[in-house]
PDB file of C-alpha atoms in Angstrom:
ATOM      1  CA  UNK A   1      -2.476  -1.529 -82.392  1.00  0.00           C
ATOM      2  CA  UNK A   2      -5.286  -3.260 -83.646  1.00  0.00           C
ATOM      3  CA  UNK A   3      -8.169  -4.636 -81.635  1.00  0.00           C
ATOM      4  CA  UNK A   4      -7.263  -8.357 -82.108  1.00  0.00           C
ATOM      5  CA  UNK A   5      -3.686  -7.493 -80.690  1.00  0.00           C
ATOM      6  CA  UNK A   6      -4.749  -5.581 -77.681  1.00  0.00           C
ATOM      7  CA  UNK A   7      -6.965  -8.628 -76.405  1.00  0.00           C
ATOM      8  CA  UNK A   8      -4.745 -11.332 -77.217  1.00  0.00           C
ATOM      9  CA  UNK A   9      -1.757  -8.982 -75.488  1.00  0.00           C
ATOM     10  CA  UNK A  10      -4.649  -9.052 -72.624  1.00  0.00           C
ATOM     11  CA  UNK A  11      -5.388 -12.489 -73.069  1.00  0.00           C
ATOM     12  CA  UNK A  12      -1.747 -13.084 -71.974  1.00  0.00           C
ATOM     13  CA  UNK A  13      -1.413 -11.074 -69.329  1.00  0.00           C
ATOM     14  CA  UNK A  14      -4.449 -12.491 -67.772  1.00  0.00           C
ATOM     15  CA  UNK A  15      -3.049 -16.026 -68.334  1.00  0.00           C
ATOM     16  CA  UNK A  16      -0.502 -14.703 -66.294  1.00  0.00           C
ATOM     17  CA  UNK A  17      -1.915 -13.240 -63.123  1.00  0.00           C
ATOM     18  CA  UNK A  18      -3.739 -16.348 -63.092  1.00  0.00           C
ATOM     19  CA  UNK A  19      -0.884 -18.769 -62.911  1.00  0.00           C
ATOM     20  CA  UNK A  20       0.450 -16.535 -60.488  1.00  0.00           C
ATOM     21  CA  UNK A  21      -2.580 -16.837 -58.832  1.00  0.00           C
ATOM     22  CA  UNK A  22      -2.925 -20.563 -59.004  1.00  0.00           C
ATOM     23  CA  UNK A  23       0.977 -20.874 -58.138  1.00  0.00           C
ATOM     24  CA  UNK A  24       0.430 -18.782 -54.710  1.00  0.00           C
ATOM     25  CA  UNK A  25      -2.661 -20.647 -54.029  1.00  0.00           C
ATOM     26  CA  UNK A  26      -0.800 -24.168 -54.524  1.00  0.00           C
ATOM     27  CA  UNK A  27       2.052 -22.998 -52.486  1.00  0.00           C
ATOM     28  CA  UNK A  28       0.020 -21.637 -49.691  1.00  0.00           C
ATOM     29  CA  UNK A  29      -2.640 -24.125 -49.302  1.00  0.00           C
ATOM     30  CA  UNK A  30      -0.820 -26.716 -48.222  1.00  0.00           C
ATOM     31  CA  UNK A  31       0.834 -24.457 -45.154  1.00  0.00           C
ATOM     32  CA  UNK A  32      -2.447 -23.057 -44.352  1.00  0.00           C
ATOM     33  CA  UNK A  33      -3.663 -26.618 -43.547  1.00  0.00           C
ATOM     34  CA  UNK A  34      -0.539 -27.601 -40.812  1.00  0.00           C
ATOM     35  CA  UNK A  35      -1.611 -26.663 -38.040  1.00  0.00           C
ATOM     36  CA  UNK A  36       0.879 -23.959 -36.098  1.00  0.00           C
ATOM     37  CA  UNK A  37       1.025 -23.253 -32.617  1.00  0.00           C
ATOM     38  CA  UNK A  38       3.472 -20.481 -31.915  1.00  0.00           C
ATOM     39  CA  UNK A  39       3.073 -20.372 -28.381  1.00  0.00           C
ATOM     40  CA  UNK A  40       3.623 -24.469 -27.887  1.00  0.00           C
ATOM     41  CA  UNK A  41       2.389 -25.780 -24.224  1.00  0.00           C
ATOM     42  CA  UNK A  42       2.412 -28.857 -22.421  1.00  0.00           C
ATOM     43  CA  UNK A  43      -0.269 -29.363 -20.025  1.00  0.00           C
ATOM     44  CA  UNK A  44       0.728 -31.176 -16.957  1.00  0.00           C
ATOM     45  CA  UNK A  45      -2.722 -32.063 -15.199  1.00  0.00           C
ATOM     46  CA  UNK A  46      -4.823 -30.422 -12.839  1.00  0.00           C
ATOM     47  CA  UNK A  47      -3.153 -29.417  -9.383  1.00  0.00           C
ATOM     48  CA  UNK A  48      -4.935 -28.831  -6.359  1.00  0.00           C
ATOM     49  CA  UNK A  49      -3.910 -26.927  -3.015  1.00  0.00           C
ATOM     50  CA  UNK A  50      -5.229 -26.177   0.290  1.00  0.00           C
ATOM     51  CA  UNK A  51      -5.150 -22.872   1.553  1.00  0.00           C
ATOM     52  CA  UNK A  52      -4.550 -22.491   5.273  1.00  0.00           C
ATOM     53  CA  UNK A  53      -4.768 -19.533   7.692  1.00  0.00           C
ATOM     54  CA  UNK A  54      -3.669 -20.277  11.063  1.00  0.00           C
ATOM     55  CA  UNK A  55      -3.749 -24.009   9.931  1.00  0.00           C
ATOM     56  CA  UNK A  56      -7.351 -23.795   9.553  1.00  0.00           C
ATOM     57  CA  UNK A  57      -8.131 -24.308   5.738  1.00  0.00           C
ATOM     58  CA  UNK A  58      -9.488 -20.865   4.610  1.00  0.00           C
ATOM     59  CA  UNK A  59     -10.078 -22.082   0.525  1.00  0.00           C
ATOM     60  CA  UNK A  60      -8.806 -24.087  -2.171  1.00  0.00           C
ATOM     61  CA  UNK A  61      -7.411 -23.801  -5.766  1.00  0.00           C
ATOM     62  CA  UNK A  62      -7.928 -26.610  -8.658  1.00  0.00           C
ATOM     63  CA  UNK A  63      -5.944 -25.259 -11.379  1.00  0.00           C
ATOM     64  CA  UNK A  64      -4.767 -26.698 -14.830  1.00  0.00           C
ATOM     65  CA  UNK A  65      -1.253 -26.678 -14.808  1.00  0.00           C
ATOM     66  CA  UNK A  66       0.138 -25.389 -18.945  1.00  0.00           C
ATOM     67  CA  UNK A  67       3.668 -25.144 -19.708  1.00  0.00           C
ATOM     68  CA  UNK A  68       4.253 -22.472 -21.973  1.00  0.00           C
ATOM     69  CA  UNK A  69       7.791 -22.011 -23.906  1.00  0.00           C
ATOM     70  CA  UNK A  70      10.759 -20.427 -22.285  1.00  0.00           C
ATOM     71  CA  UNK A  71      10.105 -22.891 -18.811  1.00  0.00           C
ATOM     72  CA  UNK A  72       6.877 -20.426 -17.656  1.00  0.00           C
ATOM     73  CA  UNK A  73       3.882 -22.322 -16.494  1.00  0.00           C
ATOM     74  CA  UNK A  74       0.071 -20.808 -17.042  1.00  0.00           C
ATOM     75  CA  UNK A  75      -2.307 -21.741 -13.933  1.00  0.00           C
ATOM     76  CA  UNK A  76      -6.392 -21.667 -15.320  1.00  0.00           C
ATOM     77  CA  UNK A  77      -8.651 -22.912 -12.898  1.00  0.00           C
ATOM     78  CA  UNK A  78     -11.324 -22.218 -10.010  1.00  0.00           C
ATOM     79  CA  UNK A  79     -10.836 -21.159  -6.759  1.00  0.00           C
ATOM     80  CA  UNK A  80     -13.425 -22.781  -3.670  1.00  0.00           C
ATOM     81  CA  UNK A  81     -13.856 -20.306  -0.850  1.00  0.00           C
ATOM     82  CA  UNK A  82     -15.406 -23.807   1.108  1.00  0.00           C
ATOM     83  CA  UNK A  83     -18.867 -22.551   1.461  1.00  0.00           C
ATOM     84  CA  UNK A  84     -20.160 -23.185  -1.768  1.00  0.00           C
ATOM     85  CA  UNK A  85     -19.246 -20.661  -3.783  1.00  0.00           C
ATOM     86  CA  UNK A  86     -16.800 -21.107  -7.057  1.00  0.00           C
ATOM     87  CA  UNK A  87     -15.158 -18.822  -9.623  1.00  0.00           C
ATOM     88  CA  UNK A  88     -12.684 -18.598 -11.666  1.00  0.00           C
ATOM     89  CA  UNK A  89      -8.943 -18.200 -10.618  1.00  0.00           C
ATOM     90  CA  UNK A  90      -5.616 -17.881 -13.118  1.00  0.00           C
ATOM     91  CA  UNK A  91      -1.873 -16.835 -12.847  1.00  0.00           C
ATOM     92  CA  UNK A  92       1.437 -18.128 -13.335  1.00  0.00           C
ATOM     93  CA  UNK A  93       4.339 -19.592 -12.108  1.00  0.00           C
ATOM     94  CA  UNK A  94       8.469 -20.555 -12.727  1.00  0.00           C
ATOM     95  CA  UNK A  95      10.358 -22.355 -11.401  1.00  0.00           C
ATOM     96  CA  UNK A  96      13.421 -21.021  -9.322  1.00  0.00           C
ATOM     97  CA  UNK A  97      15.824 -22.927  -8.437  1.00  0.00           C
ATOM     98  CA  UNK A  98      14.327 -25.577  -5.412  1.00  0.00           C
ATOM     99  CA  UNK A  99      11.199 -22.918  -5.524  1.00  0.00           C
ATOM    100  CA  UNK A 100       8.429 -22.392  -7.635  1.00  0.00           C
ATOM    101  CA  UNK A 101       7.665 -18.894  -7.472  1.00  0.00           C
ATOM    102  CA  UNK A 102       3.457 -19.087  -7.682  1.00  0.00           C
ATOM    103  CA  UNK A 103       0.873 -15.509  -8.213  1.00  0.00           C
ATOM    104  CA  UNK A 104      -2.485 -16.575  -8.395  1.00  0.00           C
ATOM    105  CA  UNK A 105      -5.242 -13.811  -9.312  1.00  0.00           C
ATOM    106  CA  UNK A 106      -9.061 -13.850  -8.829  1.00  0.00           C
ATOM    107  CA  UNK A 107     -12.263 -11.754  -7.940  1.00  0.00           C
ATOM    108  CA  UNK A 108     -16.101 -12.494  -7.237  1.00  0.00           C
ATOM    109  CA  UNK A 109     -19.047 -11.998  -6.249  1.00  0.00           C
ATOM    110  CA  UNK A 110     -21.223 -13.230  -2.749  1.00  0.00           C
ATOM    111  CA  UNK A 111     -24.716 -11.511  -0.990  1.00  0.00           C
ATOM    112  CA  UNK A 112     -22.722 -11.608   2.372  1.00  0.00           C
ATOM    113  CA  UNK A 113     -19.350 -10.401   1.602  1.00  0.00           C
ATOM    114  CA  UNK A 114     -20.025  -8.425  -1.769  1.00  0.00           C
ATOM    115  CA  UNK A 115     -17.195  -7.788  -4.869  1.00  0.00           C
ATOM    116  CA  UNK A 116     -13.473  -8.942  -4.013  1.00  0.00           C
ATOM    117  CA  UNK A 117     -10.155  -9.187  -5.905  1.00  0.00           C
ATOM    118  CA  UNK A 118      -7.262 -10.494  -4.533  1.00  0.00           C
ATOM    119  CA  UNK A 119      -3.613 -11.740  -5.802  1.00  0.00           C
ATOM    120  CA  UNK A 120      -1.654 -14.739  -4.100  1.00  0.00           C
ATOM    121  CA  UNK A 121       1.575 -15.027  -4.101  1.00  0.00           C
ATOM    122  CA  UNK A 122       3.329 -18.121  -2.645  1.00  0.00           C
ATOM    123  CA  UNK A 123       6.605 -20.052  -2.705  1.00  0.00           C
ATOM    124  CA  UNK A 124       6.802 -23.436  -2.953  1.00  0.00           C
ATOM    125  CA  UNK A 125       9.385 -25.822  -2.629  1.00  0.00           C
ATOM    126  CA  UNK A 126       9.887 -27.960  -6.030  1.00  0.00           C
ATOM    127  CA  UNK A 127       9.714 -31.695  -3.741  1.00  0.00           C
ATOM    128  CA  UNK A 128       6.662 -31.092  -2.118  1.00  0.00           C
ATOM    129  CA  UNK A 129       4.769 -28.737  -3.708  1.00  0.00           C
ATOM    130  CA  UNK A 130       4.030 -27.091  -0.498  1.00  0.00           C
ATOM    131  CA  UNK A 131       5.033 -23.713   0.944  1.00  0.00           C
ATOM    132  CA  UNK A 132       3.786 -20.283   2.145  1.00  0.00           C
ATOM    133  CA  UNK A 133       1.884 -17.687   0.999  1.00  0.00           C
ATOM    134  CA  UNK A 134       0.718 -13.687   1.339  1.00  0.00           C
ATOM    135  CA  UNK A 135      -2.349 -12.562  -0.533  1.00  0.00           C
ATOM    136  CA  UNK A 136      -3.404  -9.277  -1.156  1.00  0.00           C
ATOM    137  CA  UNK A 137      -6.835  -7.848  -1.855  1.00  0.00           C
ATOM    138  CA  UNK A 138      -9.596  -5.077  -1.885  1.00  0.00           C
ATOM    139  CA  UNK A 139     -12.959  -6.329  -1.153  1.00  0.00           C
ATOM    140  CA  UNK A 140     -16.266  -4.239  -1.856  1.00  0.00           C
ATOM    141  CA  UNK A 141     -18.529  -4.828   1.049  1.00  0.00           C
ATOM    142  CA  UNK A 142     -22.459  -4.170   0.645  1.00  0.00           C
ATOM    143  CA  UNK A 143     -22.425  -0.931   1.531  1.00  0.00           C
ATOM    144  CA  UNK A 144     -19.865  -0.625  -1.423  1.00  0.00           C
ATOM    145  CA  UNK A 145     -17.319   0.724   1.045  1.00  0.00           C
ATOM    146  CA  UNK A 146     -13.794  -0.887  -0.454  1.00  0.00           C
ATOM    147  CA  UNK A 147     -11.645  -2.097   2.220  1.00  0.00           C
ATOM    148  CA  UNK A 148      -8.306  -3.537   1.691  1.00  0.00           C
ATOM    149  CA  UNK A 149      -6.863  -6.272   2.999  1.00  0.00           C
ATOM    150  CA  UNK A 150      -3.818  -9.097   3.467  1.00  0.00           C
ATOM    151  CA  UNK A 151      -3.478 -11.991   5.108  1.00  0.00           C
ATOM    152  CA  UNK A 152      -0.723 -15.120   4.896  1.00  0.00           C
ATOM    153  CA  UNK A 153      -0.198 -18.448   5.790  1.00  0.00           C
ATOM    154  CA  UNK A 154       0.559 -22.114   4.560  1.00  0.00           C
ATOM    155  CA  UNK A 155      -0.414 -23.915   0.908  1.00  0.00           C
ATOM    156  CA  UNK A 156      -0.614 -27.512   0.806  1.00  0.00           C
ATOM    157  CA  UNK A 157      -1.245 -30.000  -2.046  1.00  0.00           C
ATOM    158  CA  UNK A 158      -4.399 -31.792  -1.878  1.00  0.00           C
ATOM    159  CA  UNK A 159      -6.234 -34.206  -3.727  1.00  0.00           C
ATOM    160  CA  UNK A 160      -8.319 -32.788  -6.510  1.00  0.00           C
ATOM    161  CA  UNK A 161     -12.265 -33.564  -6.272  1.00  0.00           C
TER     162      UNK A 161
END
């Protein structure tokens, strides 16, 4: 083969990875803008509840109420121990039936208490929004001695602030 063949025979072929090229690009542009969400949610509001212990409020939960697909909720939120101190709370919950089957997780930090992690679980009826629950935790005093502990009681809904 000659030199004039060889680059017009590569002339060719490099006209045609390009319209290749161009063709995915034009095809795949337009999906890359639309905008996918393949784990679609509704969010419902922010929820509030009162946490009692011996009907004496013990804390509260504000918590942004998601949907998810498949009828599963996703809880993100804060949890208010009522003396001030805040941090962050999530869990989940579904809905069973007259019941909404609620697990609640969070941990943090105070100079009295020390390090603590807990998980809520409660059961709430689907007309009221109020029920019981049982939490379990570990809690880190400041001697760093860990000390586990449970505890139940009522949930209420409250106004959020």
């Amino acid at each position: 083969m000659r030199k004039a063949e060889k680059e017009s025979l590569n002339m060719d072929r490099n006209r045609k990875i390009n319209k290749y090229i161009y063709l995915s690009l034009l095809v795949s542009l337009p999906l890359l803008t639309i905008s996918f969400k393949s784990h679609a949610e509704t969010y419902h509001g922010d929820f509030c509840w009162q946490i009692l212990e011996n009907e004496v409020p013990a804390w509260s939960y504000k918590l942004g109420v998601y949907e998810k697909e498949g009828g599963q909720y996703a809880l993100y939120g804060t949890e208010d121990n009522g003396l001030g101190d805040i941090t962050a709370a999530h869990g989940n919950a579904a809905v069973v039936g007259d019941n909404i089957k609620l697990i609640i997780t969070g941990s943090g930090y105070t100079q009295e208490a020390g390090t603590w992690s807990e998980t809520l679980n409660a059961m709430l009826s689907t007309s009221t929004l109020s029920g019981n629950w049982h939490v379990v935790g570990v809690l880190f005093d400041t001697s760093n001695t860990p000390q586990q502990y449970h505890s139940n009681g009522s949930i209420e809904p409250i106004a959020c602030p």
